[in-house]
mmCIF file of C-alpha atoms in Angstrom:
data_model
loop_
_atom_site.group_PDB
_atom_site.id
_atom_site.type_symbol
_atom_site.label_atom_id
_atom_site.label_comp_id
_atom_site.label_asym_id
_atom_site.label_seq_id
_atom_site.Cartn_x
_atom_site.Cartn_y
_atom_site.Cartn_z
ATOM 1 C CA UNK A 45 17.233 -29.646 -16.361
ATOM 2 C CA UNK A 46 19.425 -26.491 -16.490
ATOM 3 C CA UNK A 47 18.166 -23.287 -18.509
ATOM 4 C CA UNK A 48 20.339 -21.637 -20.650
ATOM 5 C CA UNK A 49 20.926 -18.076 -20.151
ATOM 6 C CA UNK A 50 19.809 -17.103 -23.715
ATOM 7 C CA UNK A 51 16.928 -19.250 -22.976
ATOM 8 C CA UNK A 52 15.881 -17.503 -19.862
ATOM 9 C CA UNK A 53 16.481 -14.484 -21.111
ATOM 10 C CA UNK A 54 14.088 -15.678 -24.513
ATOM 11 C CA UNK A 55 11.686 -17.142 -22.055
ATOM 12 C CA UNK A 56 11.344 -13.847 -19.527
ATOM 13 C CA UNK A 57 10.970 -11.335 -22.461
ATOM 14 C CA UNK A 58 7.851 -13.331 -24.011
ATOM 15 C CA UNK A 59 6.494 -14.074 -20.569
ATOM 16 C CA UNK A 60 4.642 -10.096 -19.926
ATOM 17 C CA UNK A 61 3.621 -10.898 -23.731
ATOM 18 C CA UNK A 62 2.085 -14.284 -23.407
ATOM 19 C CA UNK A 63 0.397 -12.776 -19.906
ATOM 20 C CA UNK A 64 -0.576 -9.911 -21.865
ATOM 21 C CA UNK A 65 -2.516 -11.477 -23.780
ATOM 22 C CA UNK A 66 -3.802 -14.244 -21.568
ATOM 23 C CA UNK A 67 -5.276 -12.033 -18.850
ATOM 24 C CA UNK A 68 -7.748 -10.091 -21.211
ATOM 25 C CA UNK A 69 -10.339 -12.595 -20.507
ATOM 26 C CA UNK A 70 -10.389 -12.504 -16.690
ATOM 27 C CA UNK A 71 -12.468 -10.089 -14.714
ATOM 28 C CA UNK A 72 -16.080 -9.590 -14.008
ATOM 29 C CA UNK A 73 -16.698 -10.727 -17.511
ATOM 30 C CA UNK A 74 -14.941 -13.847 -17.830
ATOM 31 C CA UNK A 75 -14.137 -14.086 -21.562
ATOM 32 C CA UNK A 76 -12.876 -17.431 -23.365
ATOM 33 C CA UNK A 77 -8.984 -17.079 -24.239
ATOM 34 C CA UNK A 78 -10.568 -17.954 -27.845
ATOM 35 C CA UNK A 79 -12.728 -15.455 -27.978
ATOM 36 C CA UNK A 80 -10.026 -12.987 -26.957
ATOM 37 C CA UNK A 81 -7.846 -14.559 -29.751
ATOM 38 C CA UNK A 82 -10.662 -13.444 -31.864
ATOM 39 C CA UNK A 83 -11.374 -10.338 -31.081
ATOM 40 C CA UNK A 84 -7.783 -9.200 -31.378
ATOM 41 C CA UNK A 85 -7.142 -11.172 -34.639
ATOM 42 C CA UNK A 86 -10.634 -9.438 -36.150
ATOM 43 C CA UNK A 87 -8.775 -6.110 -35.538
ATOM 44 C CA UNK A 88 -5.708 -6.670 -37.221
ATOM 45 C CA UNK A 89 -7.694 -8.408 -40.188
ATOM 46 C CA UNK A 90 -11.003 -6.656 -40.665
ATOM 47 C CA UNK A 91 -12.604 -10.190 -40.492
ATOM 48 C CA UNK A 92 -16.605 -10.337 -39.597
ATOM 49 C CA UNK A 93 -17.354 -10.723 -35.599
ATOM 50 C CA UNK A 94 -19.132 -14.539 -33.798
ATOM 51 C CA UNK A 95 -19.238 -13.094 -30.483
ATOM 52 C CA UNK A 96 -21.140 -10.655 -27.969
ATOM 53 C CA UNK A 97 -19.847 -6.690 -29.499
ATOM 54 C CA UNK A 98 -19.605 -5.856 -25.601
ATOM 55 C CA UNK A 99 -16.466 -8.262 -25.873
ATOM 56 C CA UNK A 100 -14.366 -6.228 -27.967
ATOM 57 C CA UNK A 101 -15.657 -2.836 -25.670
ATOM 58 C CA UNK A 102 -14.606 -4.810 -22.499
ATOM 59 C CA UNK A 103 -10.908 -5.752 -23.961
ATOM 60 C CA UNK A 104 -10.229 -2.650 -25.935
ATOM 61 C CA UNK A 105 -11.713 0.152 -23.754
ATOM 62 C CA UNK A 106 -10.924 -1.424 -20.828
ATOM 63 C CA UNK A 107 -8.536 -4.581 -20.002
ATOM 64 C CA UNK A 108 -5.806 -3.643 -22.786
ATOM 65 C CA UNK A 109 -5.225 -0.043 -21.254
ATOM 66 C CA UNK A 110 -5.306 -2.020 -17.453
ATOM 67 C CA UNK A 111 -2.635 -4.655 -19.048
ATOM 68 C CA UNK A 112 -0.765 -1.707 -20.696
ATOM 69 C CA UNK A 113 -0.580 0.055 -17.501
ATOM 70 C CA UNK A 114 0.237 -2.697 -15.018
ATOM 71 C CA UNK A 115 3.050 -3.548 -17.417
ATOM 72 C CA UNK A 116 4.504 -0.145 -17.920
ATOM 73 C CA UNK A 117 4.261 0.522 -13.509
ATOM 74 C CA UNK A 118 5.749 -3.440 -12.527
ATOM 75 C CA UNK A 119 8.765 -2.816 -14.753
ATOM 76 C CA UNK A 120 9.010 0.789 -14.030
ATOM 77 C CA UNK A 121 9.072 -0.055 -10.062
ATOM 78 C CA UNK A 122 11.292 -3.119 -10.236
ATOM 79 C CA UNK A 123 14.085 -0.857 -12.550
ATOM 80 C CA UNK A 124 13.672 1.629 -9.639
ATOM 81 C CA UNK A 125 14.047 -0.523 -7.142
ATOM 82 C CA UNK A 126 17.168 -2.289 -8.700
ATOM 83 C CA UNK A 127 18.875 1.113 -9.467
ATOM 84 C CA UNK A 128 18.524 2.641 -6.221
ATOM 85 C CA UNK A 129 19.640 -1.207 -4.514
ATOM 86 C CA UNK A 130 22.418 -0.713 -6.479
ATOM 87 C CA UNK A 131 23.602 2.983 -5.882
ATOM 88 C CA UNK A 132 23.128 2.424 -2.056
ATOM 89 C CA UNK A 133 24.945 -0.922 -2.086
ATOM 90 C CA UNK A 134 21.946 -2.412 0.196
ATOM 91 C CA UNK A 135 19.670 -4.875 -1.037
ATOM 92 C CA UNK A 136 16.628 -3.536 1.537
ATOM 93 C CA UNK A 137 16.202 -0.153 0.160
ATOM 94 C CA UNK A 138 13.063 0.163 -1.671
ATOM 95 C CA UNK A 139 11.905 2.848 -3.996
ATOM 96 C CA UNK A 140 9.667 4.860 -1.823
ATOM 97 C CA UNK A 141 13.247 5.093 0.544
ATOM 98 C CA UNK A 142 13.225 9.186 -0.078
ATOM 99 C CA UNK A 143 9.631 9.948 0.463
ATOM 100 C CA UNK A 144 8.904 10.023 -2.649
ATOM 101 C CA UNK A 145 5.540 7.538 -2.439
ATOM 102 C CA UNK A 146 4.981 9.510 1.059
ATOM 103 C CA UNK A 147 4.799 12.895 -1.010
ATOM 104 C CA UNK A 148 3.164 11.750 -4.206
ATOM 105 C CA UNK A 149 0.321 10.422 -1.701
ATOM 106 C CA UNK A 150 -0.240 13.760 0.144
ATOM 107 C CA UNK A 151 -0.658 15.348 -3.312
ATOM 108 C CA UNK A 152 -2.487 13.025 -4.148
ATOM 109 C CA UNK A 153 -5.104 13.287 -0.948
ATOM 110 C CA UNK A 154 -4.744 17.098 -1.418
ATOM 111 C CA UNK A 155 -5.965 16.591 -4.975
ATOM 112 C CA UNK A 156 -8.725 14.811 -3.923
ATOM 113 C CA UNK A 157 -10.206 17.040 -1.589
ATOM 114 C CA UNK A 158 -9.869 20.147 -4.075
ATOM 115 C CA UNK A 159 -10.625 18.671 -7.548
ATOM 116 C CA UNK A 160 -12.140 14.941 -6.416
ATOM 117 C CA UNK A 161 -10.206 12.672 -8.777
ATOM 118 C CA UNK A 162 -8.892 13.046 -12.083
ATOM 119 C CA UNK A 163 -6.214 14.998 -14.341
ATOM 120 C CA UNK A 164 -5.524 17.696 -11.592
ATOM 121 C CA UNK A 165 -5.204 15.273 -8.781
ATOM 122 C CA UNK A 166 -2.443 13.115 -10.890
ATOM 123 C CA UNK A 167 -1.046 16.459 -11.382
ATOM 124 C CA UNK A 168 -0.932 17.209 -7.270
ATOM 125 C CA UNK A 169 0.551 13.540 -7.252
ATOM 126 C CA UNK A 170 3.577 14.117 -9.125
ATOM 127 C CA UNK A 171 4.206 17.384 -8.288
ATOM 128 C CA UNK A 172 3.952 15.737 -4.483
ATOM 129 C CA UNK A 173 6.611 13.461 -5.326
ATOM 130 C CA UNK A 174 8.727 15.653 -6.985
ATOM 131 C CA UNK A 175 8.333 18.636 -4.218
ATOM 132 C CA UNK A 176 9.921 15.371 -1.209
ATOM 133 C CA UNK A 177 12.981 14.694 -3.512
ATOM 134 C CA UNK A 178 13.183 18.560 -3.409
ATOM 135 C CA UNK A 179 12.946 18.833 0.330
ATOM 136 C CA UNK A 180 15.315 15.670 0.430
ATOM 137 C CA UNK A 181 17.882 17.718 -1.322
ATOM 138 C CA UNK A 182 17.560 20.765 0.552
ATOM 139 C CA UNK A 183 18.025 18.624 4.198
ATOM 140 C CA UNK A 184 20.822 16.941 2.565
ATOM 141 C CA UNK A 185 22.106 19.996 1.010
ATOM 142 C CA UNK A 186 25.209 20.483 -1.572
ATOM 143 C CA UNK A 187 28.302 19.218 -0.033
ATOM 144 C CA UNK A 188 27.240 16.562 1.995
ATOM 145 C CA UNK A 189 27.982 12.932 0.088
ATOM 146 C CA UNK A 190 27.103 10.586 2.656
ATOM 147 C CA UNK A 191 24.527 8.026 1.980
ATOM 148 C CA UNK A 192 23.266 7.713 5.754
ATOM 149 C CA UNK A 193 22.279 10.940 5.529
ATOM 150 C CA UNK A 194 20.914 10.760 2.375
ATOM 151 C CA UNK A 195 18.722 7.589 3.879
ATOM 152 C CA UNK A 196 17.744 10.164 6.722
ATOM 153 C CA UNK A 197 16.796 13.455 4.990
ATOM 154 C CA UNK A 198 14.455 10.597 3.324
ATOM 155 C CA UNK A 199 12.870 8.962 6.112
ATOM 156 C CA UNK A 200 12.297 12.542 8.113
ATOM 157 C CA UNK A 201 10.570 13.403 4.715
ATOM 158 C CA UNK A 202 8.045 10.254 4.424
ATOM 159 C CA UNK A 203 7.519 10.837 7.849
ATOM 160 C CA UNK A 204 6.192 14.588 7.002
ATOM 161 C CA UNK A 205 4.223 13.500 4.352
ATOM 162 C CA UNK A 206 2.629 10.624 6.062
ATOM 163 C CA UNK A 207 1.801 13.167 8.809
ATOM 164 C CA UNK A 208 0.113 15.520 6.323
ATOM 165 C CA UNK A 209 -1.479 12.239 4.800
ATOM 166 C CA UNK A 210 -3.259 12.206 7.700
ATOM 167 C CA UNK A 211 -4.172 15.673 8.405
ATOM 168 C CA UNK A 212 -5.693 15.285 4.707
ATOM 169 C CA UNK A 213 -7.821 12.218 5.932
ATOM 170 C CA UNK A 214 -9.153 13.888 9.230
ATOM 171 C CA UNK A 215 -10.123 16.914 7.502
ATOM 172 C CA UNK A 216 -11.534 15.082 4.481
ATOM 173 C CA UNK A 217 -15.322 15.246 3.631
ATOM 174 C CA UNK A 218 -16.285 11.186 5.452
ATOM 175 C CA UNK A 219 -18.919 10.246 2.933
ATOM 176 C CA UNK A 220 -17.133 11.335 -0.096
ATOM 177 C CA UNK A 221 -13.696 12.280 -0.015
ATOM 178 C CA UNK A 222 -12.406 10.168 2.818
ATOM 179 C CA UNK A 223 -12.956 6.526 1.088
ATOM 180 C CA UNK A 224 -11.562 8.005 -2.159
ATOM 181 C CA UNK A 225 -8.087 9.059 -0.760
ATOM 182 C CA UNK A 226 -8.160 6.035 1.596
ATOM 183 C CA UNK A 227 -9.157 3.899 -1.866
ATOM 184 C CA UNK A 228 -6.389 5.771 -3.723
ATOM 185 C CA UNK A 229 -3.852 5.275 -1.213
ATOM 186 C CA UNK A 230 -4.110 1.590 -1.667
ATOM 187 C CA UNK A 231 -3.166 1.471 -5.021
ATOM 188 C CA UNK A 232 -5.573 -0.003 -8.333
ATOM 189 C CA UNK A 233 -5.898 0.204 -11.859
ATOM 190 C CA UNK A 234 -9.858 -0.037 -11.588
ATOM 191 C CA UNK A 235 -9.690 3.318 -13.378
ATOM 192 C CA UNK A 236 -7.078 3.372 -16.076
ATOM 193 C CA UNK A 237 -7.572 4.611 -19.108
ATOM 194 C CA UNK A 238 -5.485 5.751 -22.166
ATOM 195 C CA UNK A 239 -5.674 9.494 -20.964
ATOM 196 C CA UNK A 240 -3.941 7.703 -18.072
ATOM 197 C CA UNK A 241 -0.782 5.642 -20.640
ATOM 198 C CA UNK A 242 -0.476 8.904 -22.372
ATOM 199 C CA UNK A 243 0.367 10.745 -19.193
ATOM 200 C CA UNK A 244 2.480 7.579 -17.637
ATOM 201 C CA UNK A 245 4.173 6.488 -20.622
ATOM 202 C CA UNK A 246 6.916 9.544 -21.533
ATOM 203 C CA UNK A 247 7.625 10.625 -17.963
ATOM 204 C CA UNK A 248 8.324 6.696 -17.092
ATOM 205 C CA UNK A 249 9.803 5.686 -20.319
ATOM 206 C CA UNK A 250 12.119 8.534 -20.085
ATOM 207 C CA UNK A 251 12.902 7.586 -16.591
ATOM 208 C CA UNK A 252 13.572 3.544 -17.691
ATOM 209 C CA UNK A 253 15.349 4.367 -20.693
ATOM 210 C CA UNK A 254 17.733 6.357 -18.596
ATOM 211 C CA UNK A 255 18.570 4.227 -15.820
ATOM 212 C CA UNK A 256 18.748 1.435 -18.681
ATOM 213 C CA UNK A 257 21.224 3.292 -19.837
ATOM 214 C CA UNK A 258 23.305 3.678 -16.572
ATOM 215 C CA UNK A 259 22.984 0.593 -15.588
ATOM 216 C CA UNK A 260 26.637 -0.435 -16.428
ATOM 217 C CA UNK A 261 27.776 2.898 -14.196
ATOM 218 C CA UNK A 262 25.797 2.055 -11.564
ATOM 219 C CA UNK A 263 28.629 -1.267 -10.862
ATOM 220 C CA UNK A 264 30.937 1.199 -10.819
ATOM 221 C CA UNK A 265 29.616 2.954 -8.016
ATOM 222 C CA UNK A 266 31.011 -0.214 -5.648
ATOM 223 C CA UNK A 267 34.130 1.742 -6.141
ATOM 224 C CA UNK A 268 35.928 4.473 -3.975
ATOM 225 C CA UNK A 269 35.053 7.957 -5.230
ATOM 226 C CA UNK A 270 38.412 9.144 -6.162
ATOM 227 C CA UNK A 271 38.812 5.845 -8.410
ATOM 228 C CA UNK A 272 35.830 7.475 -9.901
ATOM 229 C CA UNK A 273 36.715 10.556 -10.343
ATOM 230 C CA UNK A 274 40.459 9.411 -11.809
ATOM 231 C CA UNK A 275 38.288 7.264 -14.283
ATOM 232 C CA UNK A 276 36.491 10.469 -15.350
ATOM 233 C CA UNK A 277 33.179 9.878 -13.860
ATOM 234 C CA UNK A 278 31.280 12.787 -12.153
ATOM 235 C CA UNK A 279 29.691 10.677 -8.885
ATOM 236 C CA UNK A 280 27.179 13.391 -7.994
ATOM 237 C CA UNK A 281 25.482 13.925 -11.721
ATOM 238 C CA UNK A 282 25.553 10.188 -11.745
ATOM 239 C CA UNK A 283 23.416 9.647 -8.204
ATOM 240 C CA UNK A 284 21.550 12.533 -8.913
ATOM 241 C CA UNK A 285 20.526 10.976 -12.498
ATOM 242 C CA UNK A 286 19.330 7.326 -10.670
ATOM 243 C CA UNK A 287 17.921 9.423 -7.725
ATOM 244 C CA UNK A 288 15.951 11.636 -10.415
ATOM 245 C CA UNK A 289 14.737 9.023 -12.460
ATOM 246 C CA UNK A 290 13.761 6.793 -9.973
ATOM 247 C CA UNK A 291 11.640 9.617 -8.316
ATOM 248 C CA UNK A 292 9.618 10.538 -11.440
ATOM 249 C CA UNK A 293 8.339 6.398 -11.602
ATOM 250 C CA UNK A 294 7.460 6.188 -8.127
ATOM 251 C CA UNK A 295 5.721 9.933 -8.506
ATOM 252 C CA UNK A 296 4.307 8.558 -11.602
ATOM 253 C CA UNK A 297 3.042 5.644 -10.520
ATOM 254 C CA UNK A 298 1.143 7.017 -7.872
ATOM 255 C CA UNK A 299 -0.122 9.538 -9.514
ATOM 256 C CA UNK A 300 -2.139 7.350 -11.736
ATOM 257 C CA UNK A 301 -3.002 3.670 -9.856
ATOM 258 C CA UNK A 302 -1.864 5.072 -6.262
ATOM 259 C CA UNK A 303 1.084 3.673 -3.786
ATOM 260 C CA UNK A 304 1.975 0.144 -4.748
ATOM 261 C CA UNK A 305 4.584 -1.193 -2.557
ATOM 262 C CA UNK A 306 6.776 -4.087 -2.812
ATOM 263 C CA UNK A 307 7.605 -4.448 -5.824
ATOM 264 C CA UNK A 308 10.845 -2.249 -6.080
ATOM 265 C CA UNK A 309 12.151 -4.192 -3.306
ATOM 266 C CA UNK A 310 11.370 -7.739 -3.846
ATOM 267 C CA UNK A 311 11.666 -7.889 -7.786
ATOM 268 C CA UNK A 312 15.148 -6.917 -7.724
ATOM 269 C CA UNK A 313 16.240 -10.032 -5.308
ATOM 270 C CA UNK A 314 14.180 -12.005 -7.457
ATOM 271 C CA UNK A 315 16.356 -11.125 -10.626
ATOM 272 C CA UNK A 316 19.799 -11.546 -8.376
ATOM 273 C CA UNK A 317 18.949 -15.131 -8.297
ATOM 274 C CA UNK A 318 18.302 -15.527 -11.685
ATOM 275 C CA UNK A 319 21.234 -13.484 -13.120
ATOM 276 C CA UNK A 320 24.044 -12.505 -11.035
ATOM 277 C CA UNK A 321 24.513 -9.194 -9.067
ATOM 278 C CA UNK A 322 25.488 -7.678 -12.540
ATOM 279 C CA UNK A 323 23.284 -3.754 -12.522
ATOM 280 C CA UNK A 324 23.450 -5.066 -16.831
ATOM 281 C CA UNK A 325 21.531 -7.765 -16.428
ATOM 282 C CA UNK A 326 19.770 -6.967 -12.900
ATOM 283 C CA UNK A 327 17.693 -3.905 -14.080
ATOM 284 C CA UNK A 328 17.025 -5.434 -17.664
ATOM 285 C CA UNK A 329 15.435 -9.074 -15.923
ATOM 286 C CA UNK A 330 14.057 -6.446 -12.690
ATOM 287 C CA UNK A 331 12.000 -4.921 -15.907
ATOM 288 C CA UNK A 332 10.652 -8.127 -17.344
ATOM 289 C CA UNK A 333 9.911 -10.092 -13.690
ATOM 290 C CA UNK A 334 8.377 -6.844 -12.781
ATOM 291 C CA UNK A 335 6.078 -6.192 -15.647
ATOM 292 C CA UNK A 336 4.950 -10.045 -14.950
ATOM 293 C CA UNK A 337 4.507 -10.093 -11.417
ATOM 294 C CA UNK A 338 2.324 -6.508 -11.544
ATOM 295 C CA UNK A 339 0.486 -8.052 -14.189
ATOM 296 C CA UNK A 340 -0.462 -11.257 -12.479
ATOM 297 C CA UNK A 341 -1.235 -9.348 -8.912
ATOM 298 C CA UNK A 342 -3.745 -7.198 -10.907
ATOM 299 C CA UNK A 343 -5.573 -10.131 -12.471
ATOM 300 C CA UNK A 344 -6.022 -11.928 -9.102
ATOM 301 C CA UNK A 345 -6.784 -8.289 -7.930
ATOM 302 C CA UNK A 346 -10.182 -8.107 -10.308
ATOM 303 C CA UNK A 347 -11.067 -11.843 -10.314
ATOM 304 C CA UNK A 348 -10.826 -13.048 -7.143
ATOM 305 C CA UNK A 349 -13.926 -11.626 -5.799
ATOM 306 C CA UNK A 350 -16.862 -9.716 -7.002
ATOM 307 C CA UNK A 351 -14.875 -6.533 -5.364
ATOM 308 C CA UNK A 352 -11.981 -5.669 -6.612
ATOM 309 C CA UNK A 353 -9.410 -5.750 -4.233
ATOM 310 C CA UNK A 354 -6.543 -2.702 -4.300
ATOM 311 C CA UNK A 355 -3.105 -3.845 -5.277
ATOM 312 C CA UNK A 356 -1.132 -2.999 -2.095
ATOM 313 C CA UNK A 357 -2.652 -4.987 -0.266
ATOM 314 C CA UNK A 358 -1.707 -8.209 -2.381
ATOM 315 C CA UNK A 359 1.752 -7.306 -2.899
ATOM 316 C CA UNK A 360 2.455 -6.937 0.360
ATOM 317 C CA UNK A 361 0.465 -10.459 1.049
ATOM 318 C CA UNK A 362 2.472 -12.243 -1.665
ATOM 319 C CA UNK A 363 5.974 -9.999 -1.335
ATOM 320 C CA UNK A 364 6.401 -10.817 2.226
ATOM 321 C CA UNK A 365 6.470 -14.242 2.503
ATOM 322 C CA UNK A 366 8.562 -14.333 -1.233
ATOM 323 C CA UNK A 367 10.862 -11.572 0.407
ATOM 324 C CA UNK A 368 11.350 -13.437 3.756
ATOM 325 C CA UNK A 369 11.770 -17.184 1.762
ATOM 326 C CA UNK A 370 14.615 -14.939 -0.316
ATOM 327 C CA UNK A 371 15.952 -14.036 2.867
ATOM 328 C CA UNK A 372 16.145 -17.216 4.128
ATOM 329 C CA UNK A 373 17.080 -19.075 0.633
ATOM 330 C CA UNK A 374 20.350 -16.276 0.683
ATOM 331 C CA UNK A 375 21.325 -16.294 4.594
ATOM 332 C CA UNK A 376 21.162 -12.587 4.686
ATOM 333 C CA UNK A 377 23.728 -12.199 1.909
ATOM 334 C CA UNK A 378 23.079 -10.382 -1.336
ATOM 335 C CA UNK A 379 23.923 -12.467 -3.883
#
């Protein structure tokens, strides 16, 4: 039977919803999915309690601001992913293409070894991400347009970073700090808290919102750049905006769960199929499938064994094999 587009479009936005709400009761604590029904329903009404009080601790101090979070960084990704696809015209570019997950980490690690973990260290992060895009720029410098180059400056930057990434481990304290950074590094949301959605939240809804709104410009971009300039459009200020925006998710991402990979590169593919090569409707389903798809690799993250095991390494487990079947399904082409 053939979906409608209005009904996969009514189907994808209430899927991160009805996941939401269905993962609060996995975890250490397995918690009946009517018992979580409860527990939210007795906040919004103000009816008495039935169950355990370490239930409602367990989904409101803990799982809701983990849900929140893997939401907010799997839609965040995918949109980056999906913008930068599209400004490069090349369906393998990832988010982390300009060093920016490279940087982010070596703040991250240099964070740790200062100030352990915590608000500076997710300050080091970002400020790691931000300081590759800025060495990016200064490689690429101000009249060069060329997107190989771009692509280069990028991958002579990760490789820095990773360099002092492990110049941070070697010199890193081995009982302490060395299994934090190398624990960091591998992405999780063990730790999030709402300190940790206040912080995330306005940099990457900013960022979203922004590339949400390009997303019609970013089609245009297929075009020569003296079409672009005759239809008014400054080609620069509008690569520097997706480049800019898509930096501060990745930077923020990291700086609060760590470097998760895979997502900006296979989400995007995954919406393709669904909707068309379209950047209007690409980077609006990219935000939904990717809100899902984090969501769902964090659950099996904290409930498949009685240690949790870091995100990264389940992406790239599951996005491999889905990004190679793509592959495969499209012959190579981007569809």
């Amino acid at each position: 039977m053939r979906v409608s587009r209005t009904g996969l479009w009514v189907v994808m936005a209430l899927l991160p919803i009805v996941l939401g709400v269905a993962v609060l009761g996995f975890g250490r604590m397995q918690i009946a999915f009517s018992d979580v029904v409860g527990v939210l329903w007795s906040r919004v009404s103000g009816n008495g309690v039935s169950w355990p009080s370490v239930y409602e601790v367990v989904i409101f101090k803990i799982r809701i601001p983990r849900v929140l979070m893997a939401l907010l960084l799997g839609g965040g990704l995918a949109v980056a992913g999906a913008s930068l696809q599209g400004m490069f015209a090349n369906p393998l570019v990832s988010s982390d293409i300009l060093g920016v997950s490279a940087g982010a980490g070596f703040g991250a690690a240099l964070g740790i070894i200062w100030w352990g973990t915590g608000l500076p260290t997710q300050m080091m992060a970002l400020l790691g991400g931000l300081l590759a895009i800025f060495l990016v720029a200064l490689l690429v410098g101000r009249g060069t347009r060329s997107i190989f180059v771009l692509v280069l400056a990028g991958v002579i930057v990760s490789a820095l970073f990773q360099a002092l990434i492990s110049l941070m481990k070697f010199i890193a304290d081995p009982e302490d700090k060395l299994p934090t950074i190398t624990y960091w590094l591998m992405g999780s949301l063990s730790s999030v808290s709402y300190r940790d959605l206040q912080i995330a939240l306005p940099l990457m809804g900013l960022s979203i919102g922004i590339l949400w709104l390009l997303r019609w410009r970013i089609n245009l971009l297929s075009l020569p750049e003296d079409e672009l300039r005759s239809l008014g459009i400054s080609v620069g200020l509008l690569k520097g905006l997706i480049i800019v925006s898509s930096t501060l998710i990745v930077a923020t991402s990291v700086a609060v769960a760590g470097i998760i990979g895979w997502v900006g590169l296979v989400i995007p593919h995954m919406a393709r199929m669904l909707v068309g090569a379209n950047n209007q409707q690409v980077i609006p389903m990219s935000l939904l499938l990717g809100s899902s798809y984090l969501l769902v690799i964090d659950t099996l993250a904290r409930s498949m064994s009685a240690v949790e095991m870091p995100i990264s390494i389940l992406t790239a487990l599951i996005g491999a094999p889905v990004f190679a079947l793509l592959l495969k399904r499209s012959q190579g082409a981007w569809r």
